[in-house]
XYZ file of C-alpha atoms in Angstrom:
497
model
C -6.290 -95.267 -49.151
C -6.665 -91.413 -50.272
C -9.052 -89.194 -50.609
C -8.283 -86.405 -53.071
C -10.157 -83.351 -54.435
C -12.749 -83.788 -51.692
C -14.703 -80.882 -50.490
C -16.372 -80.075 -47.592
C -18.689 -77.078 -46.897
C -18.293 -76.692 -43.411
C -15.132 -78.149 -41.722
C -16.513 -81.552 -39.566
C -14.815 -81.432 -35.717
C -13.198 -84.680 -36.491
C -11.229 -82.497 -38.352
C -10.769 -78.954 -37.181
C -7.138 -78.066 -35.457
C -6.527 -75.443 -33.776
C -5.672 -71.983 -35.414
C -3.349 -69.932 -34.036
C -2.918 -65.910 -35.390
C 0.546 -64.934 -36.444
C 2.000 -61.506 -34.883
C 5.062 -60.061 -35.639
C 7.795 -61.547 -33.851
C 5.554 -64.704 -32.701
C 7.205 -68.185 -33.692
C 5.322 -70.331 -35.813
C 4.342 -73.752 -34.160
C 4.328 -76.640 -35.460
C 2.534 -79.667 -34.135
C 1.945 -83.556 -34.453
C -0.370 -85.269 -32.585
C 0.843 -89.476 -32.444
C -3.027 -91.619 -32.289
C -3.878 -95.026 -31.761
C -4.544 -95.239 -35.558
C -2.011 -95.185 -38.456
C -4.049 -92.544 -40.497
C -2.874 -88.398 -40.640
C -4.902 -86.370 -42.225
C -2.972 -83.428 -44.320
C -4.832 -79.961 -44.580
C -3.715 -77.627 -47.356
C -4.176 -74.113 -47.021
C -7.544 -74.575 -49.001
C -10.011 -75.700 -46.298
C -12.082 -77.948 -49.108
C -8.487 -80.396 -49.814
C -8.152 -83.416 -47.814
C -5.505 -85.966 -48.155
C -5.397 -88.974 -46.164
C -1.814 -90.937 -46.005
C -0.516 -94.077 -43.961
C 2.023 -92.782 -42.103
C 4.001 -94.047 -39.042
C 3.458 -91.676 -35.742
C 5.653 -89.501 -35.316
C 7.208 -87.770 -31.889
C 5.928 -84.497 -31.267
C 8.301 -81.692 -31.807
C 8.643 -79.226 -28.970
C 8.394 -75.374 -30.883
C 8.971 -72.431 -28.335
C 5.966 -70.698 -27.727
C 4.676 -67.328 -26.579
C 2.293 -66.785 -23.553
C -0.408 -65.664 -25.425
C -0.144 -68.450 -27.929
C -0.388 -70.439 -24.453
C -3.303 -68.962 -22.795
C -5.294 -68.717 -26.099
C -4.405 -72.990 -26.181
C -5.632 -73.127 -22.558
C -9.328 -71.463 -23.624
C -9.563 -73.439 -26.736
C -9.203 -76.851 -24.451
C -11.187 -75.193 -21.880
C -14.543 -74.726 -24.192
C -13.627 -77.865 -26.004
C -14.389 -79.543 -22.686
C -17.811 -77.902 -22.274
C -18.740 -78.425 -25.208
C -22.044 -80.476 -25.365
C -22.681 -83.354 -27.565
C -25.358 -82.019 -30.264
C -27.687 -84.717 -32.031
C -26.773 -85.730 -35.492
C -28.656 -83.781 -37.356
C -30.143 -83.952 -41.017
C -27.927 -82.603 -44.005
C -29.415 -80.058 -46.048
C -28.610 -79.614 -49.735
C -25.460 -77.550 -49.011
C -24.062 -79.429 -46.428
C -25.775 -77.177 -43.701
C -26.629 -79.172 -40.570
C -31.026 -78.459 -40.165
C -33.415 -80.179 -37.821
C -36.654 -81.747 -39.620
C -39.431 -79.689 -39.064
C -42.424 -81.508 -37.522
C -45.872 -80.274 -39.917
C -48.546 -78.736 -37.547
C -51.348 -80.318 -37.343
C -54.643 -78.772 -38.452
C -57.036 -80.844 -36.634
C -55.657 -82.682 -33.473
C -56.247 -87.065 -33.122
C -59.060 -86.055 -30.731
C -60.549 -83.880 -32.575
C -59.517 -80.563 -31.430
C -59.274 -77.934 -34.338
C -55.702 -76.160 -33.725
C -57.120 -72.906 -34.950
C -57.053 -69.471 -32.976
C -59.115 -66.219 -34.039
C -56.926 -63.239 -32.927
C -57.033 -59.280 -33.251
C -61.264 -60.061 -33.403
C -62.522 -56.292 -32.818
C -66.052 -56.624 -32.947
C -65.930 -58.892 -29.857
C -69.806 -57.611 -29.202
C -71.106 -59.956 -31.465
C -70.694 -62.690 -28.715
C -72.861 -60.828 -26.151
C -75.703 -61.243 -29.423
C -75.399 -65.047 -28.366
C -74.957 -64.750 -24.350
C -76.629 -68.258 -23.734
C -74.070 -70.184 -26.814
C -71.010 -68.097 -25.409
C -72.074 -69.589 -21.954
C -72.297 -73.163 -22.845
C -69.123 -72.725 -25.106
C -67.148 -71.759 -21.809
C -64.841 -74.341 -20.129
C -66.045 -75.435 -16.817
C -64.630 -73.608 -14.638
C -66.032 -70.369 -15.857
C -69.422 -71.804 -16.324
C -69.045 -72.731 -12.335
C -68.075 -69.048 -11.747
C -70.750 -67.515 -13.635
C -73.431 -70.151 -12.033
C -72.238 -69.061 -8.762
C -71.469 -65.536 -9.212
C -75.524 -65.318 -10.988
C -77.210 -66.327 -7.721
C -74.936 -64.554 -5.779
C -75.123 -61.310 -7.062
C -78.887 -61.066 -7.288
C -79.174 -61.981 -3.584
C -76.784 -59.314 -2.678
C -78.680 -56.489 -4.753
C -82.323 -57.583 -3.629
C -80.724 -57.669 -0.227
C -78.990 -54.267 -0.224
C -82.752 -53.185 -1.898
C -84.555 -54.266 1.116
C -82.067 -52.896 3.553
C -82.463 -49.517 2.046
C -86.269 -49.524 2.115
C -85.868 -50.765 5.906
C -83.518 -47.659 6.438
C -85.510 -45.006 4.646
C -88.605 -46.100 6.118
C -87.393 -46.150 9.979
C -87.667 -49.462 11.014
C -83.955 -50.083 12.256
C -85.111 -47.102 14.804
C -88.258 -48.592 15.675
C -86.707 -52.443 16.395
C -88.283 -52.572 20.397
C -91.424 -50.657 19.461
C -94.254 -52.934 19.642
C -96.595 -50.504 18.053
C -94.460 -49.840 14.796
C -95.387 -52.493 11.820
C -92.198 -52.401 9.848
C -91.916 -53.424 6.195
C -90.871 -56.797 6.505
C -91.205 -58.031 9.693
C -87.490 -59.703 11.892
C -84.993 -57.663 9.798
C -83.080 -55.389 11.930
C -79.753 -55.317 9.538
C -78.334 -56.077 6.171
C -77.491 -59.742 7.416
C -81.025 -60.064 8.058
C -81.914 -58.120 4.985
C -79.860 -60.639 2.844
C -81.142 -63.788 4.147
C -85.204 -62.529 3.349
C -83.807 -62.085 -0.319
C -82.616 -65.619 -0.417
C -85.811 -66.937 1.194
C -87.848 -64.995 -1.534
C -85.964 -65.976 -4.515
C -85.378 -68.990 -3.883
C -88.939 -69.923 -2.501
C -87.845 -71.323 0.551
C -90.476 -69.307 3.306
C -88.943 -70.130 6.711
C -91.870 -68.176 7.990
C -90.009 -65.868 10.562
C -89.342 -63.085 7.808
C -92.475 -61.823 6.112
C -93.629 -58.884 4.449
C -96.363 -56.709 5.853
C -99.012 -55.013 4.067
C -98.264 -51.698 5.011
C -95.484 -51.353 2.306
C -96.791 -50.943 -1.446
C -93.203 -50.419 -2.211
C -91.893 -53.968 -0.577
C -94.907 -56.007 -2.361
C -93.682 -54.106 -5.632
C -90.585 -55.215 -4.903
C -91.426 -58.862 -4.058
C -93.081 -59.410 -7.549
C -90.019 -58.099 -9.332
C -87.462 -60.035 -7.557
C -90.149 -63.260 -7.557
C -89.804 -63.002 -11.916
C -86.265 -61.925 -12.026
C -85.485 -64.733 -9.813
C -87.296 -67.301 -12.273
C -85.605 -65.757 -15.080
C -82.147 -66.617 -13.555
C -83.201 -70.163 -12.402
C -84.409 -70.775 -16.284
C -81.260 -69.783 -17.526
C -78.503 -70.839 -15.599
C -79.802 -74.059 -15.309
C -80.762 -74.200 -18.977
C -76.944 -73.714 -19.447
C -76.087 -76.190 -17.208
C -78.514 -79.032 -18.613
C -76.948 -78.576 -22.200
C -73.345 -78.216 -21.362
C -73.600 -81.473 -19.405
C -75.730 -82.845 -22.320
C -73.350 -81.774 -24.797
C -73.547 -84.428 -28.202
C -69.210 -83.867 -27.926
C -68.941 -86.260 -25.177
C -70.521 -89.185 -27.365
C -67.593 -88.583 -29.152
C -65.337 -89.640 -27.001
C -66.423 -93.215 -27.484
C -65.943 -92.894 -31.189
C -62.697 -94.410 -32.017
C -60.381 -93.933 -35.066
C -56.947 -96.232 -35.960
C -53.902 -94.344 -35.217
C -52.517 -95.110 -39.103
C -53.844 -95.032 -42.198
C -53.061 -97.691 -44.888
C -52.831 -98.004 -48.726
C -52.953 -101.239 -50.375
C -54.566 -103.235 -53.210
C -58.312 -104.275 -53.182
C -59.721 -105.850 -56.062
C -56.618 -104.655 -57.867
C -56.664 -100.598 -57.034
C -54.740 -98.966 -55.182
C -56.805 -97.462 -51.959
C -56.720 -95.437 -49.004
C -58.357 -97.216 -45.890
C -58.754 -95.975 -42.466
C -60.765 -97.729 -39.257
C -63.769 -96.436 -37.576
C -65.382 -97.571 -34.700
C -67.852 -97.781 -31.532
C -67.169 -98.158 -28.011
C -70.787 -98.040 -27.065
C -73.541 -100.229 -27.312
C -76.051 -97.555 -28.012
C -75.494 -96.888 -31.538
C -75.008 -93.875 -33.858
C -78.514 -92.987 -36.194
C -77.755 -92.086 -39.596
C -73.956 -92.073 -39.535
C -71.951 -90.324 -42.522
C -68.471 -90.296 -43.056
C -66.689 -87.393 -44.850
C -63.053 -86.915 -45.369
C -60.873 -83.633 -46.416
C -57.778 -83.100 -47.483
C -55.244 -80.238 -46.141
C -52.771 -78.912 -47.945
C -51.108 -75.576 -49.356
C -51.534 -75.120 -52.900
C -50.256 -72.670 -55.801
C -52.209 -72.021 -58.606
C -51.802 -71.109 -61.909
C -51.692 -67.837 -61.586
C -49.130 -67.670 -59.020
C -51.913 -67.320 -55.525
C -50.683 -69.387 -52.326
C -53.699 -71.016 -51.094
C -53.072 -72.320 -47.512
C -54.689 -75.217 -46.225
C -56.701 -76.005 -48.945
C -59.449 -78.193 -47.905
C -60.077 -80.980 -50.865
C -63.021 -83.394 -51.070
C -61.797 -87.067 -50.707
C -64.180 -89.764 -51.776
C -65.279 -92.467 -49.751
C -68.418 -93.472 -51.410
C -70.593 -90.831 -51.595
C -71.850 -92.006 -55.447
C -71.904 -95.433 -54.206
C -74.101 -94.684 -50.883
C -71.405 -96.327 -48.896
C -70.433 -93.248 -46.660
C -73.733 -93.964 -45.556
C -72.518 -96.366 -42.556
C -74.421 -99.267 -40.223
C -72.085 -98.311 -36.978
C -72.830 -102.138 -35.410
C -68.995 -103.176 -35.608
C -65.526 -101.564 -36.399
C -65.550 -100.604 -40.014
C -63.173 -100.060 -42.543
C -63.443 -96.777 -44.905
C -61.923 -97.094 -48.002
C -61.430 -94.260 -50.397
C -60.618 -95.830 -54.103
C -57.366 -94.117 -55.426
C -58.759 -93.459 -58.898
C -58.352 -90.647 -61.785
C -60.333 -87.946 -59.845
C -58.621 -88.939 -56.603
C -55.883 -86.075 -55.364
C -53.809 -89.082 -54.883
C -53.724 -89.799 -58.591
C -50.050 -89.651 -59.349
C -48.778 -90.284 -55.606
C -45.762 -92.993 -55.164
C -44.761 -94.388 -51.852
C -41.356 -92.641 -52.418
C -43.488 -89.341 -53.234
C -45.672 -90.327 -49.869
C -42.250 -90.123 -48.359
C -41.702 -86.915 -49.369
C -45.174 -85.271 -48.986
C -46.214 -82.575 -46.805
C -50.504 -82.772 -46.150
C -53.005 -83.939 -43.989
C -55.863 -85.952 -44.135
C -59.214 -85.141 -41.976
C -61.543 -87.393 -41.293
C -64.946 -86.495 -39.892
C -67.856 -89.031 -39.144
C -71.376 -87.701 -37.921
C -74.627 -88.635 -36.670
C -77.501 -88.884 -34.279
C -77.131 -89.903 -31.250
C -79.774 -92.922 -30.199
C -80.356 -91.823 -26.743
C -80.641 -88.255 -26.891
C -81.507 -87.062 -30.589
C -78.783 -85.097 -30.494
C -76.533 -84.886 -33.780
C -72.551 -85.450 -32.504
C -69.672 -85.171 -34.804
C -66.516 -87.150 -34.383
C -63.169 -86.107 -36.239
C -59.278 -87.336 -36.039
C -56.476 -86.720 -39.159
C -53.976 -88.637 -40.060
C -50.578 -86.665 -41.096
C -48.431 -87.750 -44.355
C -45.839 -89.518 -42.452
C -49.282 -91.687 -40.377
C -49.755 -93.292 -43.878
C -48.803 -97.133 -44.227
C -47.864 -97.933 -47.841
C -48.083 -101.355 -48.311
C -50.102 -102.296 -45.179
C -53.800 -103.973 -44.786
C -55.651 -104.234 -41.409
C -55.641 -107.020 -38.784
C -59.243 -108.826 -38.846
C -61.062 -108.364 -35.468
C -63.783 -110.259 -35.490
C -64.688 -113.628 -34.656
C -67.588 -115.672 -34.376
C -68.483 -117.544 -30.855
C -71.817 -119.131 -29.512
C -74.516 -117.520 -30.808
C -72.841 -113.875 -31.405
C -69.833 -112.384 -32.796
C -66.879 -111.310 -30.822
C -65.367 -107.922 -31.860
C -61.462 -107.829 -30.258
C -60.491 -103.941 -29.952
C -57.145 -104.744 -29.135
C -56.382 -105.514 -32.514
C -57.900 -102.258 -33.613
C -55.253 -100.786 -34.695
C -53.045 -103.183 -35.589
C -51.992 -103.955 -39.419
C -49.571 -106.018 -40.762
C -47.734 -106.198 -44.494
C -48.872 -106.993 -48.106
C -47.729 -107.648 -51.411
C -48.480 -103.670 -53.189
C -46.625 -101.872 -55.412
C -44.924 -98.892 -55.214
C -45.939 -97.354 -58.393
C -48.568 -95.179 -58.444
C -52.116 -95.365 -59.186
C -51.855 -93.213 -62.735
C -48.774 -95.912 -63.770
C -50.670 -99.070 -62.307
C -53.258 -98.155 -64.191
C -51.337 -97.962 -67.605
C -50.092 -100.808 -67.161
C -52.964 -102.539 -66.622
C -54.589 -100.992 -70.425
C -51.081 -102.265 -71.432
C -51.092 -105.403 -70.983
C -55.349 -105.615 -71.682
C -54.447 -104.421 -74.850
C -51.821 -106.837 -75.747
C -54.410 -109.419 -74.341
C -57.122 -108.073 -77.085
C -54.639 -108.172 -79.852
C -52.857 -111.720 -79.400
C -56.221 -113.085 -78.733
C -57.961 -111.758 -82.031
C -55.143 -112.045 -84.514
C -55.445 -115.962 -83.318
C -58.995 -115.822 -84.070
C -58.524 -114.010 -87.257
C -56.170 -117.293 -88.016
C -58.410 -120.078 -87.576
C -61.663 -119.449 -90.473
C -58.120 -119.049 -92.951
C -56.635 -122.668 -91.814
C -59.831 -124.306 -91.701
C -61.057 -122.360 -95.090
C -57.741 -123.757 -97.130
C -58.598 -127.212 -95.340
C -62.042 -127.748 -96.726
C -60.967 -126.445 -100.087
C -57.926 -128.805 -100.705
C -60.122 -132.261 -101.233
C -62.691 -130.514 -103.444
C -60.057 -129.088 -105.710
C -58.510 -132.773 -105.702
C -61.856 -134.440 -106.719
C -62.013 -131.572 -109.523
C -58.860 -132.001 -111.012
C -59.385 -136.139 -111.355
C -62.188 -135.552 -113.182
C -61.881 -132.505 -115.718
C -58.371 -132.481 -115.912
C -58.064 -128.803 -115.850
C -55.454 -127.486 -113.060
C -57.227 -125.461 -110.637
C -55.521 -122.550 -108.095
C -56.116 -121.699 -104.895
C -56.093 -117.958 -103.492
C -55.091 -117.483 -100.276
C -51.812 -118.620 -98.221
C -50.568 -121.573 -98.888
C -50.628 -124.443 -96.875
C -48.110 -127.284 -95.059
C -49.129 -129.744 -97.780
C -48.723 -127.578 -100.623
C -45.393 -126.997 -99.292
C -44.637 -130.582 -99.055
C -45.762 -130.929 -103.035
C -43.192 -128.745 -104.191
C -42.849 -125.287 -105.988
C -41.617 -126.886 -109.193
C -44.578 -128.500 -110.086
C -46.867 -125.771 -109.489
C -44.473 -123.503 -111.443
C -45.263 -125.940 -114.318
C -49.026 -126.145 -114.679
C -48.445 -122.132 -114.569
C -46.228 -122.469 -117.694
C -48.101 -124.883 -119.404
C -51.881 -122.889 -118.842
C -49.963 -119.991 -120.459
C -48.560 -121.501 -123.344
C -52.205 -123.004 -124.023
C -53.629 -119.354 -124.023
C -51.083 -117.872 -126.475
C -51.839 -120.724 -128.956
């Protein structure tokens, strides 16, 4: 067997040998290497000539060589040894070894849009919204800035009433009897701090209380009384939404992991799953879809991610979804579909993503909560139909999640839904046309059938040959050409005399 004229690009490791430099004065070497196998491959000076021969092994022929020739040997084996296996990788056009590059996703499976704002300058505009930037923190901030509130308005109202304890003397005064302080049982900033907390929070241990000889204290008393009721309002406000957030419905909303395209009712269509985990159901649920993906137009602008409306029934109403059971959205691959002139070996080789986004009201709260997953080019099943999961039992019907996401194989072809569709008019229109020119046929055959007796009984009686227009028939061919030839003859020799 030989392989001639065959070029390579880069030199494969099966095949490389080592390469010595040649110095003045160096010997050239010459080696064989004898293997288990018959087959030698020949390199030419040209790297892109291979030639494979069946050859018998041969003894290795010992060449005298120099020290460096030897050392350089012993490095070569040396990294040959720690050399690490590298995975097969995919073949570019060229030859060059490249690693498939995973797409990133635009919108996570649960949900999460992979999208973050950077060099934002006019960051003030978030202080606008304090209370949304609150509840959009994660928890653990949302704990620190609960805590931190409370806390830091008890220290300042308690270094406040320290002070006014201070200026006013009544550390000094602490075993006088006769002195009425400002607030009565604080003799430090411990005890100073603890009358703030009993004041704003309302608790009135009765030990600490203010006096009425300090105007400034009862001032101060009011103020920390509506400041305090301000911070209760909101940081619990913050809390009670957070915790109430619509998101967390979400979670119970459940999409299939793949996306399918098959026939139904002879189109092509895209059809994903949806479903419920709860048995409080979703009010007024709608299901959108988008599609993502980078687009040139004609006058040579790079739109990324462009976002493209995908139908799933909004003419029809049937977005408009009854959320009882797992449902199956179907988006009809028609002439106004993006998905037009897509084949499963273009599917193959497509690059988009497909968002789906289902939202409504939720029945216990009121609350509106929107569920979204996507489904990436390569998360599309050609050919593929869903398992059925429900079943009826004893007086209700028994929905089995664990075939939610399961689908299985069907009969669909692999054209297109632009070429299914011609040949669908094709063979309609050859349909239409056999079917009419047979109609066309029958009024002829059953026109020349009535006519033949009539012109029989007319002939018997005047005696004058009569002619029929129109095709003629089986039994006219049966009668013969010659005699009709002759009554022609004869009627014109009558006329001329």
């Amino acid at each position: 067997m030989a392989l001639e004229n065959s070029v390579f690009p880069s030199l494969p490791d099966s095949l490389s040998l080592p390469v010595e430099e040649k110095g003045e004065g160096d010997d050239v070497e010459v080696a064989t290497e004898a293997t288990a196998s018959t087959g030698v491959f020949n390199l030419s000076d040209e790297l892109g000539h291979v030639v494979t021969t069946e050859t018998a092994p041969s003894p290795p022929v010992k060449v005298k060589r120099s020290f460096q020739a030897k050392l350089a040997e012993r490095e070569a084996t040396a990294n040959q040894t720690r050399k690490k296996i590298q995975p097969e990788k995919e073949r570019g056009r060229f030859g060059w070894a490249r690693a498939r590059r995973k797409r990133q996703r635009y919108v996570e499976k649960n949900g999460r849009c992979n999208v973050q704002h950077g060099n934002m300058r006019e960051t003030y505009r978030y202080l606008t919204d304090i209370f949304t930037t609150l509840v959009d923190l994660n928890w653990r901030c949302s704990l620190f800035v609960f805590v931190m509130a409370y806390a830091v308005t008890w220290l300042f109202f308690g270094a406040i009433w320290y002070l006014i304890a201070y200026c006013r003397g009544d550390l000094d005064h602490l075993e006088d009897e006769t002195w009425t302080p400002c607030v009565n049982n604080v003799n430090g900033f411990i005890s100073a701090f603890l009358f703030s907390i009993e004041t704003e929070t309302t608790i009135g241990y009765g030990h600490r209380v203010i006096t009425d000889q300090c105007p400034v204290g009862t001032m101060l008393l009011l103020l920390q009384a509506i400041l305090g009721s301000m911070v209760n309002a909101f940081m619990v406000g913050c809390m009670f939404v957070k915790i109430s957030q619509p998101n967390k419905r979400a979670e119970t909303l459940v999409f299939s992991k793949h996306a399918v395209i098959s026939l139904r009712d002879d189109k092509l269509c895209l059809m994903f799953r949806v479903g419920d985990l709860r048995s409080s159901h979703i009010v007024g649920a709608n299901m959108r879809a988008k599609l993502i993906k980078s687009k040139q137009t004609q006058e040579g602008e790079f739109i990324p991610l462009d976002q493209t409306d995908i139908s799933v029934g909004f003419e029809t109403g049937d977005d408009r979804l009854f959320l009882v059971s797992p449902l199956v959205i179907s988006h009809e691959i028609d002439a106004h579909s993006p998905f037009w002139d897509m084949s499963q070996s273009q599917l193959e080789k497509e690059d988009f993503e497909i968002v789906v986004i289902l939202e409504g009201m939720v029945e216990a709260t009121g609350m509106t909560c929107q569920a979204r997953s996507s489904y990436l080019a390569e998360e599309v099943m050609w050919g593929h139909r869903f398992s059925p999961m429900m079943s009826l039992a004893e007086g209700f019907f028994d929905i089995d999640y664990g075939a939610f996401h399961h689908t299985f194989e069907v009969v669909t072809p692999s054209c297109s839904a632009r070429e299914l569709s011609l040949a669908a008019a094709r063979l309609d229109a050859h349909l239409y046309w056999s079917i009419s020119s047979r109609l066309d046929e029958e009024p002829t055959l059953t026109n020349q059938a009535a006519k033949q007796p009539d012109s029989g009984s007319a002939n018997s009686k005047g005696g004058e040959p009569t002619f029929i227009v129109g095709e003629m028939t089986d039994i006219q061919e049966q009668t013969g050409l010659g005699e009709l030839n002759g009554s022609v003859a004869t009627d014109q020799s009558e006329s001329e005399a």
